[in-house]
mmCIF file of C-alpha atoms and ligand atoms in Angstrom:
data_model
loop_
_atom_site.group_PDB
_atom_site.id
_atom_site.type_symbol
_atom_site.label_atom_id
_atom_site.label_comp_id
_atom_site.label_asym_id
_atom_site.label_seq_id
_atom_site.Cartn_x
_atom_site.Cartn_y
_atom_site.Cartn_z
ATOM 1 C CA MET A 260 -4.790 -11.836 25.200
ATOM 2 C CA ASN A 261 -7.214 -11.620 22.268
ATOM 3 C CA ASN A 262 -6.511 -13.068 18.841
ATOM 4 C CA VAL A 263 -7.006 -10.257 16.345
ATOM 5 C CA GLY A 264 -8.269 -10.648 12.787
ATOM 6 C CA ILE A 265 -9.480 -8.702 9.776
ATOM 7 C CA VAL A 266 -13.305 -8.744 9.819
ATOM 8 C CA GLY A 267 -14.098 -6.342 6.963
ATOM 9 C CA LEU A 268 -12.286 -4.917 3.926
ATOM 10 C CA GLY A 269 -12.857 -1.840 1.767
ATOM 11 C CA HIS A 270 -11.176 -0.003 -1.077
ATOM 12 C CA TYR A 271 -11.489 2.974 -3.389
ATOM 13 C CA LEU A 272 -9.833 3.737 -6.710
ATOM 14 C CA PRO A 273 -10.256 7.017 -8.594
ATOM 15 C CA LYS A 274 -11.912 6.617 -12.011
ATOM 16 C CA ARG A 275 -9.310 8.608 -13.936
ATOM 17 C CA ARG A 276 -6.832 6.291 -15.707
ATOM 18 C CA LEU A 277 -3.343 7.276 -16.892
ATOM 19 C CA THR A 278 -2.098 4.649 -19.346
ATOM 20 C CA ASN A 279 1.427 3.969 -20.587
ATOM 21 C CA LEU A 280 0.312 5.396 -23.933
ATOM 22 C CA ASP A 281 -0.677 8.648 -22.174
ATOM 23 C CA LEU A 282 2.790 8.747 -20.589
ATOM 24 C CA GLU A 283 4.429 8.257 -24.004
ATOM 25 C CA LYS A 284 3.016 11.698 -24.877
ATOM 26 C CA MET A 285 4.456 13.268 -21.709
ATOM 27 C CA VAL A 286 8.023 11.899 -21.410
ATOM 28 C CA LYS A 287 10.499 9.919 -23.537
ATOM 29 C CA THR A 288 9.251 6.446 -22.689
ATOM 30 C CA SER A 289 7.323 3.561 -24.230
ATOM 31 C CA ASP A 290 4.590 1.138 -23.237
ATOM 32 C CA GLU A 291 7.080 -1.656 -24.014
ATOM 33 C CA TRP A 292 9.754 -0.251 -21.648
ATOM 34 C CA ILE A 293 7.317 0.352 -18.780
ATOM 35 C CA THR A 294 5.634 -3.044 -19.185
ATOM 36 C CA THR A 295 8.832 -5.101 -19.338
ATOM 37 C CA ARG A 296 10.703 -3.147 -16.629
ATOM 38 C CA THR A 297 7.847 -2.747 -14.150
ATOM 39 C CA GLY A 298 4.722 -4.746 -15.155
ATOM 40 C CA ILE A 299 2.613 -1.563 -15.038
ATOM 41 C CA LYS A 300 0.094 -0.873 -17.837
ATOM 42 C CA GLU A 301 -1.937 1.915 -16.237
ATOM 43 C CA ARG A 302 -2.492 3.712 -12.931
ATOM 44 C CA ARG A 303 -5.326 5.707 -11.361
ATOM 45 C CA ILE A 304 -5.017 9.440 -10.667
ATOM 46 C CA ALA A 305 -7.237 11.345 -8.231
ATOM 47 C CA GLU A 306 -9.747 13.540 -10.040
ATOM 48 C CA LYS A 307 -9.133 17.286 -10.047
ATOM 49 C CA GLY A 308 -10.215 18.491 -6.606
ATOM 50 C CA GLU A 309 -10.429 14.957 -5.184
ATOM 51 C CA LYS A 310 -8.596 14.924 -1.863
ATOM 52 C CA ASN A 311 -6.806 12.032 -0.165
ATOM 53 C CA SER A 312 -9.394 12.202 2.630
ATOM 54 C CA ASP A 313 -12.210 11.730 0.058
ATOM 55 C CA MET A 314 -10.605 8.451 -1.015
ATOM 56 C CA ALA A 315 -9.880 7.340 2.564
ATOM 57 C CA VAL A 316 -13.497 7.944 3.606
ATOM 58 C CA LYS A 317 -14.865 5.858 0.702
ATOM 59 C CA ALA A 318 -12.579 2.916 1.528
ATOM 60 C CA ALA A 319 -13.435 3.277 5.232
ATOM 61 C CA ARG A 320 -17.204 3.231 4.616
ATOM 62 C CA GLU A 321 -16.966 0.002 2.610
ATOM 63 C CA ALA A 322 -14.807 -1.720 5.262
ATOM 64 C CA ILE A 323 -17.183 -0.719 8.083
ATOM 65 C CA LYS A 324 -20.188 -1.891 6.069
ATOM 66 C CA ASN A 325 -18.527 -5.240 5.317
ATOM 67 C CA ALA A 326 -17.658 -5.620 9.008
ATOM 68 C CA ARG A 327 -21.311 -4.793 9.889
ATOM 69 C CA LEU A 328 -20.034 -2.260 12.399
ATOM 70 C CA ASP A 329 -21.913 0.832 13.539
ATOM 71 C CA PRO A 330 -19.408 3.741 13.239
ATOM 72 C CA GLU A 331 -20.649 4.976 16.640
ATOM 73 C CA ARG A 332 -19.081 1.828 18.135
ATOM 74 C CA LEU A 333 -15.710 2.281 16.438
ATOM 75 C CA GLU A 334 -12.939 2.791 19.030
ATOM 76 C CA LEU A 335 -9.785 3.504 16.991
ATOM 77 C CA ILE A 336 -8.917 4.856 13.536
ATOM 78 C CA ILE A 337 -5.376 4.698 12.160
ATOM 79 C CA VAL A 338 -4.572 6.022 8.698
ATOM 80 C CA ALA A 339 -1.324 5.101 6.972
ATOM 81 C CA THR A 340 -0.350 7.871 4.589
ATOM 82 C CA ILE A 341 2.545 10.000 3.394
ATOM 83 C CA SER A 342 0.338 12.266 1.302
ATOM 84 C CA PRO A 343 -2.263 13.704 3.725
ATOM 85 C CA ASP A 344 -4.503 16.650 2.755
ATOM 86 C CA SER A 345 -2.360 18.761 5.116
ATOM 87 C CA SER A 346 0.002 18.088 8.023
ATOM 88 C CA PHE A 347 -2.913 18.738 10.385
ATOM 89 C CA PRO A 348 -5.660 17.885 11.088
ATOM 90 C CA SER A 349 -4.601 14.284 10.561
ATOM 91 C CA LEU A 350 -6.276 12.238 7.838
ATOM 92 C CA ALA A 351 -7.574 9.954 10.610
ATOM 93 C CA CYS A 352 -9.434 12.884 12.220
ATOM 94 C CA LEU A 353 -10.914 13.903 8.854
ATOM 95 C CA VAL A 354 -12.180 10.336 8.401
ATOM 96 C CA GLN A 355 -13.510 10.240 11.978
ATOM 97 C CA LYS A 356 -15.549 13.370 11.307
ATOM 98 C CA ALA A 357 -16.880 12.159 7.934
ATOM 99 C CA ILE A 358 -18.043 8.750 9.142
ATOM 100 C CA HIS A 359 -19.371 10.045 12.494
ATOM 101 C CA ALA A 360 -17.162 7.768 14.586
ATOM 102 C CA ARG A 361 -17.455 10.130 17.546
ATOM 103 C CA LYS A 362 -15.998 7.786 20.157
ATOM 104 C CA ALA A 363 -12.912 6.711 18.188
ATOM 105 C CA ALA A 364 -9.337 7.788 18.904
ATOM 106 C CA ALA A 365 -7.644 8.774 15.647
ATOM 107 C CA PHE A 366 -4.100 9.265 14.387
ATOM 108 C CA ASP A 367 -1.909 8.847 11.279
ATOM 109 C CA VAL A 368 1.114 6.618 10.743
ATOM 110 C CA SER A 369 3.935 7.624 8.389
ATOM 111 C CA ALA A 370 5.891 4.645 7.082
ATOM 112 C CA ALA A 371 5.678 5.187 3.305
ATOM 113 C CA CYS A 372 4.851 2.008 1.372
ATOM 114 C CA SER A 373 5.065 -0.014 4.610
ATOM 115 C CA GLY A 374 2.454 2.183 6.294
ATOM 116 C CA PHE A 375 -0.451 -0.266 6.045
ATOM 117 C CA LEU A 376 1.422 -3.070 7.816
ATOM 118 C CA TYR A 377 2.903 -0.670 10.393
ATOM 119 C CA ALA A 378 -0.643 0.587 11.115
ATOM 120 C CA LEU A 379 -2.082 -2.937 11.138
ATOM 121 C CA THR A 380 0.436 -4.095 13.719
ATOM 122 C CA THR A 381 -0.069 -0.956 15.815
ATOM 123 C CA ALA A 382 -3.861 -1.373 15.819
ATOM 124 C CA LYS A 383 -3.528 -5.072 16.580
ATOM 125 C CA GLN A 384 -1.755 -4.345 19.882
ATOM 126 C CA PHE A 385 -4.651 -2.230 21.164
ATOM 127 C CA ILE A 386 -7.170 -5.003 20.534
ATOM 128 C CA GLN A 387 -4.895 -7.830 21.649
ATOM 129 C CA THR A 388 -4.453 -6.183 25.037
ATOM 130 C CA GLY A 389 -8.181 -5.445 25.341
ATOM 131 C CA LEU A 390 -7.757 -1.653 25.436
ATOM 132 C CA TYR A 391 -10.044 -1.322 22.383
ATOM 133 C CA LYS A 392 -12.674 -3.702 20.997
ATOM 134 C CA ASN A 393 -12.167 -2.770 17.336
ATOM 135 C CA ALA A 394 -10.097 -0.609 15.001
ATOM 136 C CA LEU A 395 -10.328 0.775 11.486
ATOM 137 C CA VAL A 396 -7.031 0.759 9.583
ATOM 138 C CA ILE A 397 -6.893 2.730 6.342
ATOM 139 C CA ALA A 398 -4.063 3.148 3.847
ATOM 140 C CA SER A 399 -4.761 6.040 1.529
ATOM 141 C CA GLU A 400 -2.443 7.865 -0.836
ATOM 142 C CA LYS A 401 -2.642 10.719 -3.288
ATOM 143 C CA ILE A 402 1.008 10.045 -4.004
ATOM 144 C CA THR A 403 0.846 11.419 -7.555
ATOM 145 C CA SER A 404 0.779 14.924 -6.083
ATOM 146 C CA TYR A 405 4.491 14.302 -5.311
ATOM 147 C CA VAL A 406 5.345 13.105 -8.821
ATOM 148 C CA ASP A 407 7.564 15.110 -11.146
ATOM 149 C CA TRP A 408 5.761 14.528 -14.469
ATOM 150 C CA ASN A 409 8.940 15.390 -16.397
ATOM 151 C CA ASP A 410 11.013 12.676 -14.700
ATOM 152 C CA ARG A 411 10.610 9.426 -16.629
ATOM 153 C CA ASN A 412 12.520 7.525 -13.936
ATOM 154 C CA THR A 413 9.680 8.032 -11.436
ATOM 155 C CA CYS A 414 6.513 9.353 -13.129
ATOM 156 C CA ILE A 415 5.692 5.994 -14.705
ATOM 157 C CA LEU A 416 5.585 4.197 -11.358
ATOM 158 C CA PHE A 417 2.945 5.770 -9.129
ATOM 159 C CA GLY A 418 -0.842 5.881 -8.777
ATOM 160 C CA ASP A 419 -3.505 6.949 -6.265
ATOM 161 C CA GLY A 420 -5.951 4.840 -4.242
ATOM 162 C CA ALA A 421 -7.101 3.655 -0.833
ATOM 163 C CA GLY A 422 -7.716 0.414 1.059
ATOM 164 C CA ALA A 423 -9.143 -0.210 4.522
ATOM 165 C CA CYS A 424 -9.878 -2.964 7.000
ATOM 166 C CA VAL A 425 -11.639 -3.404 10.337
ATOM 167 C CA LEU A 426 -9.844 -5.373 13.061
ATOM 168 C CA ALA A 427 -11.597 -7.158 15.923
ATOM 169 C CA PRO A 428 -11.076 -10.149 18.240
ATOM 170 C CA VAL A 429 -11.438 -13.492 16.438
ATOM 171 C CA ARG A 430 -11.344 -17.211 17.318
ATOM 172 C CA LYS A 431 -8.111 -18.530 18.838
ATOM 173 C CA ASP A 432 -6.933 -20.359 15.689
ATOM 174 C CA ARG A 433 -7.489 -17.379 13.362
ATOM 175 C CA GLY A 434 -6.268 -13.868 12.687
ATOM 176 C CA ILE A 435 -2.869 -12.160 12.663
ATOM 177 C CA LEU A 436 -0.360 -14.806 13.745
ATOM 178 C CA SER A 437 2.838 -12.768 13.618
ATOM 179 C CA GLU A 438 4.369 -9.438 12.694
ATOM 180 C CA TYR A 439 7.770 -8.055 11.766
ATOM 181 C CA LEU A 440 8.602 -4.348 11.538
ATOM 182 C CA HIS A 441 12.016 -3.178 10.403
ATOM 183 C CA ALA A 442 13.679 0.145 9.568
ATOM 184 C CA GLN A 443 16.985 0.949 7.817
ATOM 185 C CA GLY A 444 17.309 4.714 8.166
ATOM 186 C CA HIS A 445 20.818 4.621 6.689
ATOM 187 C CA PHE A 446 19.195 3.932 3.287
ATOM 188 C CA GLY A 447 16.943 7.006 3.593
ATOM 189 C CA ASP A 448 18.528 8.875 0.687
ATOM 190 C CA LEU A 449 17.578 6.129 -1.807
ATOM 191 C CA MET A 450 14.077 7.575 -1.972
ATOM 192 C CA MET A 451 13.023 10.941 -0.645
ATOM 193 C CA VAL A 452 10.872 13.981 -1.229
ATOM 194 C CA VAL A 453 12.952 16.944 -2.372
ATOM 195 C CA ALA A 454 12.066 20.569 -3.067
ATOM 196 C CA GLY A 455 12.382 21.787 -6.639
ATOM 197 C CA GLU A 456 10.654 23.228 -9.648
ATOM 198 C CA ARG A 457 8.203 21.035 -11.503
ATOM 199 C CA GLU A 458 4.935 21.178 -13.411
ATOM 200 C CA PRO A 459 1.651 20.069 -11.842
ATOM 201 C CA LEU A 460 -0.085 17.404 -14.010
ATOM 202 C CA ASP A 461 -3.055 19.566 -14.891
ATOM 203 C CA GLN A 462 -1.218 22.848 -15.515
ATOM 204 C CA LYS A 463 1.510 21.889 -17.960
ATOM 205 C CA THR A 464 2.350 25.474 -18.769
ATOM 206 C CA LYS A 465 3.068 26.493 -15.220
ATOM 207 C CA THR A 466 6.301 25.494 -13.446
ATOM 208 C CA ILE A 467 6.168 26.158 -9.723
ATOM 209 C CA LEU A 468 8.130 25.150 -6.656
ATOM 210 C CA LEU A 469 6.712 21.831 -5.507
ATOM 211 C CA PRO A 470 8.103 18.938 -3.485
ATOM 212 C CA HIS A 471 8.625 15.781 -5.531
ATOM 213 C CA ILE A 472 9.977 12.240 -5.342
ATOM 214 C CA ALA A 473 13.662 11.601 -6.050
ATOM 215 C CA MET A 474 14.714 7.966 -6.246
ATOM 216 C CA GLN A 475 17.763 5.778 -6.873
ATOM 217 C CA GLY A 476 15.817 2.985 -8.532
ATOM 218 C CA GLN A 477 18.488 0.322 -9.092
ATOM 219 C CA GLU A 478 19.886 0.444 -5.561
ATOM 220 C CA LEU A 479 16.380 0.513 -4.093
ATOM 221 C CA PHE A 480 15.496 -2.551 -6.177
ATOM 222 C CA ARG A 481 18.366 -4.568 -4.689
ATOM 223 C CA VAL A 482 17.588 -3.610 -1.072
ATOM 224 C CA ALA A 483 13.865 -4.211 -1.645
ATOM 225 C CA VAL A 484 14.303 -7.817 -2.787
ATOM 226 C CA HIS A 485 16.537 -8.689 0.138
ATOM 227 C CA SER A 486 14.395 -6.846 2.725
ATOM 228 C CA MET A 487 11.090 -8.343 1.569
ATOM 229 C CA ALA A 488 12.409 -11.907 1.411
ATOM 230 C CA GLU A 489 13.953 -11.528 4.870
ATOM 231 C CA ALA A 490 10.731 -10.034 6.310
ATOM 232 C CA VAL A 491 8.621 -12.975 5.074
ATOM 233 C CA GLU A 492 11.107 -15.516 6.449
ATOM 234 C CA ILE A 493 11.141 -13.866 9.889
ATOM 235 C CA ALA A 494 7.346 -13.430 10.110
ATOM 236 C CA VAL A 495 6.719 -17.028 9.007
ATOM 237 C CA HIS A 496 9.237 -18.306 11.552
ATOM 238 C CA LYS A 497 7.636 -16.181 14.312
ATOM 239 C CA ALA A 498 4.259 -17.718 13.417
ATOM 240 C CA GLY A 499 5.759 -21.192 13.944
ATOM 241 C CA LEU A 500 5.204 -22.067 10.266
ATOM 242 C CA LYS A 501 7.288 -22.972 7.199
ATOM 243 C CA LEU A 502 7.434 -21.079 3.883
ATOM 244 C CA SER A 503 5.736 -24.079 2.260
ATOM 245 C CA ASP A 504 2.691 -23.487 4.532
ATOM 246 C CA ILE A 505 1.912 -20.182 2.782
ATOM 247 C CA ASP A 506 -1.159 -20.292 0.516
ATOM 248 C CA CYS A 507 -0.983 -16.708 -0.738
ATOM 249 C CA VAL A 508 1.558 -13.869 -0.568
ATOM 250 C CA VAL A 509 0.222 -10.329 -0.925
ATOM 251 C CA PRO A 510 3.283 -8.143 -1.556
ATOM 252 C CA HIS A 511 3.721 -4.413 -1.964
ATOM 253 C CA GLN A 512 3.298 -3.620 -5.654
ATOM 254 C CA ALA A 513 6.351 -1.527 -6.578
ATOM 255 C CA ASN A 514 7.685 -3.529 -9.521
ATOM 256 C CA ASP A 515 6.656 -6.932 -10.865
ATOM 257 C CA ARG A 516 10.356 -7.797 -11.274
ATOM 258 C CA ILE A 517 10.908 -7.174 -7.543
ATOM 259 C CA ILE A 518 7.952 -9.452 -6.737
ATOM 260 C CA THR A 519 9.309 -12.183 -9.048
ATOM 261 C CA ALA A 520 12.776 -11.928 -7.503
ATOM 262 C CA VAL A 521 11.343 -12.209 -3.955
ATOM 263 C CA ALA A 522 9.292 -15.267 -4.988
ATOM 264 C CA ARG A 523 12.399 -16.858 -6.517
ATOM 265 C CA GLN A 524 14.527 -16.145 -3.432
ATOM 266 C CA LEU A 525 11.871 -17.677 -1.152
ATOM 267 C CA GLU A 526 11.212 -20.539 -3.614
ATOM 268 C CA ILE A 527 7.498 -19.736 -3.538
ATOM 269 C CA PRO A 528 5.670 -20.436 -6.844
ATOM 270 C CA LYS A 529 4.607 -17.219 -8.567
ATOM 271 C CA ASP A 530 0.995 -18.473 -8.762
ATOM 272 C CA LYS A 531 0.820 -18.124 -4.968
ATOM 273 C CA ILE A 532 1.706 -14.427 -5.224
ATOM 274 C CA PHE A 533 -1.029 -11.863 -5.798
ATOM 275 C CA VAL A 534 -0.133 -9.202 -8.361
ATOM 276 C CA ASN A 535 -2.290 -6.279 -9.548
ATOM 277 C CA ILE A 536 0.463 -3.759 -10.348
ATOM 278 C CA ASP A 537 -0.550 -3.799 -14.032
ATOM 279 C CA LYS A 538 -3.786 -1.915 -13.161
ATOM 280 C CA TYR A 539 -2.648 0.522 -10.471
ATOM 281 C CA GLY A 540 1.150 0.944 -10.332
ATOM 282 C CA ASN A 541 2.669 1.723 -6.948
ATOM 283 C CA MET A 542 0.075 3.325 -4.622
ATOM 284 C CA SER A 543 2.515 3.498 -1.694
ATOM 285 C CA ALA A 544 0.788 2.385 1.553
ATOM 286 C CA ALA A 545 -2.485 1.725 -0.302
ATOM 287 C CA SER A 546 -0.985 -0.888 -2.663
ATOM 288 C CA ILE A 547 -1.019 -3.802 -0.265
ATOM 289 C CA ALA A 548 -4.415 -2.872 1.210
ATOM 290 C CA VAL A 549 -6.035 -2.777 -2.249
ATOM 291 C CA ALA A 550 -4.219 -5.983 -3.276
ATOM 292 C CA LEU A 551 -5.531 -7.765 -0.157
ATOM 293 C CA TYR A 552 -9.063 -6.558 -0.950
ATOM 294 C CA GLU A 553 -8.855 -7.866 -4.514
ATOM 295 C CA ALA A 554 -7.192 -11.175 -3.529
ATOM 296 C CA VAL A 555 -10.108 -11.903 -1.181
ATOM 297 C CA LYS A 556 -12.726 -10.726 -3.693
ATOM 298 C CA GLU A 557 -11.213 -12.932 -6.421
ATOM 299 C CA LYS A 558 -11.152 -15.877 -3.955
ATOM 300 C CA ARG A 559 -7.370 -16.170 -4.219
ATOM 301 C CA ILE A 560 -7.599 -16.126 -0.408
ATOM 302 C CA GLN A 561 -10.081 -18.527 1.196
ATOM 303 C CA LYS A 562 -11.130 -19.107 4.792
ATOM 304 C CA GLY A 563 -8.361 -20.921 6.707
ATOM 305 C CA ASP A 564 -5.579 -19.955 4.240
ATOM 306 C CA ILE A 565 -2.176 -18.844 5.489
ATOM 307 C CA VAL A 566 -1.506 -15.396 4.016
ATOM 308 C CA ALA A 567 1.809 -13.515 4.074
ATOM 309 C CA LEU A 568 1.648 -9.731 3.691
ATOM 310 C CA VAL A 569 5.014 -8.131 2.924
ATOM 311 C CA THR A 570 6.221 -4.682 2.012
ATOM 312 C CA PHE A 571 9.104 -2.213 1.869
ATOM 313 C CA GLY A 572 9.327 1.484 1.188
ATOM 314 C CA ALA A 573 11.081 4.814 1.651
ATOM 315 C CA GLY A 574 12.797 5.196 4.975
ATOM 316 C CA LEU A 575 13.721 2.504 4.263
ATOM 317 C CA VAL A 576 11.101 0.522 6.145
ATOM 318 C CA SER A 577 9.993 -3.051 5.606
ATOM 319 C CA ALA A 578 7.335 -5.149 7.307
ATOM 320 C CA ALA A 579 5.514 -8.475 7.136
ATOM 321 C CA ASN A 580 2.512 -10.133 8.753
ATOM 322 C CA VAL A 581 1.330 -13.718 8.642
ATOM 323 C CA VAL A 582 -2.426 -14.155 8.900
ATOM 324 C CA ARG A 583 -4.649 -17.223 9.082
ATOM 325 C CA TRP A 584 -7.679 -16.047 7.088
HETATM 326 O O1 LIG B 77 7.857 1.595 -3.156
HETATM 327 C C1 LIG B 77 9.242 1.810 -3.339
HETATM 328 C C2 LIG B 77 9.384 2.649 -4.539
HETATM 329 N N1 LIG B 77 10.307 2.416 -5.563
HETATM 330 C C3 LIG B 77 10.773 1.241 -6.021
HETATM 331 O O2 LIG B 77 10.533 0.196 -5.540
HETATM 332 C C4 LIG B 77 11.618 1.305 -7.260
HETATM 333 C C5 LIG B 77 12.595 0.168 -7.366
HETATM 334 N N2 LIG B 77 13.293 0.259 -8.639
HETATM 335 C C6 LIG B 77 12.703 -0.076 -9.815
HETATM 336 O O3 LIG B 77 11.554 -0.493 -9.839
HETATM 337 C C7 LIG B 77 13.539 0.035 -11.077
HETATM 338 O O4 LIG B 77 14.871 0.336 -10.736
HETATM 339 C C8 LIG B 77 12.990 1.094 -12.084
HETATM 340 C C9 LIG B 77 11.693 0.630 -12.702
HETATM 341 C C10 LIG B 77 12.774 2.422 -11.379
HETATM 342 C C11 LIG B 77 13.989 1.298 -13.219
HETATM 343 O O5 LIG B 77 14.240 0.063 -13.853
HETATM 344 P P1 LIG B 77 15.751 -0.418 -14.122
HETATM 345 O O6 LIG B 77 15.672 -1.697 -14.836
HETATM 346 O O7 LIG B 77 16.475 -0.391 -12.808
HETATM 347 O O8 LIG B 77 16.253 0.697 -15.094
HETATM 348 P P2 LIG B 77 17.501 1.674 -14.945
HETATM 349 O O9 LIG B 77 17.254 2.703 -13.904
HETATM 350 O O10 LIG B 77 18.750 0.835 -14.842
HETATM 351 O O11 LIG B 77 17.520 2.372 -16.371
HETATM 352 C C12 LIG B 77 17.842 1.650 -17.569
HETATM 353 C C13 LIG B 77 17.739 2.602 -18.733
HETATM 354 C C14 LIG B 77 18.465 3.931 -18.512
HETATM 355 O O12 LIG B 77 18.998 4.341 -19.739
HETATM 356 P P3 LIG B 77 20.584 4.184 -20.046
HETATM 357 O O13 LIG B 77 21.245 4.995 -18.974
HETATM 358 O O14 LIG B 77 20.858 2.718 -19.932
HETATM 359 O O15 LIG B 77 20.711 4.730 -21.425
HETATM 360 C C15 LIG B 77 17.359 4.881 -18.096
HETATM 361 O O16 LIG B 77 17.659 6.215 -18.411
HETATM 362 O O17 LIG B 77 16.372 2.952 -18.934
HETATM 363 C C16 LIG B 77 16.225 4.360 -18.950
HETATM 364 N N3 LIG B 77 14.921 4.718 -18.422
HETATM 365 C C17 LIG B 77 13.821 4.741 -19.185
HETATM 366 N N4 LIG B 77 13.621 4.491 -20.478
HETATM 367 C C18 LIG B 77 12.357 4.583 -20.949
HETATM 368 C C19 LIG B 77 14.591 5.036 -17.140
HETATM 369 N N5 LIG B 77 13.255 5.271 -17.054
HETATM 370 C C20 LIG B 77 12.764 5.088 -18.311
HETATM 371 C C21 LIG B 77 11.480 5.172 -18.852
HETATM 372 N N6 LIG B 77 11.324 4.909 -20.166
HETATM 373 N N7 LIG B 77 10.402 5.497 -18.124
#
């Protein structure tokens, strides 16, 4: 069996920024409330006409370049998303076409904010068994197209973006050491997409029937803390390590208070936890992929470090991976 590791990372963030001050003009909220309750200061929003696939392709190109891989030699593409351009063709097939990865198999994974780790673990199996030599895993979300911009409970939370990585066999002592995937379908109604009337962001005068996010924030918060802490503990145990061995935790960025509570529960110092929610809000599956990219870029993760990736999201689904970088 091959050891499988991340050999190239990429990301893409739309240029358009929506700050807390902008939101103050849209709903009854304040920069102070959003900052203290969530840690978010601003988020990125896809430009008018910018599709999810446009973002996914940009992140993919950077990851492939960093992995020094010829797209013609790419064997598998998995995209984690809950906001594809359309239900078909899949986002993975749109990426395959754009990057000319003619030999690659391609499909999407739907696991909300846990999508990146679900896709990572899925791709890992193909390389571990030797079926494929490499894989491109992308997490890309235009999640703000499901936001009700009149609902202050949810519209302050989300942003758009994409992250990507290339997986390939690595040395025996490196790579993805363990994985944990979990689902709690009985909590599905805590966060869902519902049909209803709302205004699109760029056409404030026009109310039309559009699907949008409905969420029971407080209850979700409680389940999230428990699920994420449990996922890290299980993945670390499966890797044959202790929590004190972790050098850096890269968590899903839903709320800085959730991240702090998970750190406290696991007794991991907050300076070992990577946080960038202030800049981007919750980008669903893309959050953890972009956070991993930035943690490596900022040298918060160094060669040989033990890294814990952990997430939870609508479904509810949670997941964790332990990686030796
Ligand atoms: O990836 C998974 C996605 N979602 C999550 O992880 C969300 C998890 N939940 C959370 O992050 C938090 O529950 C929220 C940030 C959504 C809300 O924070 P909270 O501390 O749980 O606030 P709350 O819902 O208990 O609301 C407290 C008060 C309420 O007013 P009253 O009823 O006490 O008068 C809300 O109406 O804050 C009010 N409120 C706001 N006030 C200003 C709710 N949203 C806002 C807002 N601005 N944007």
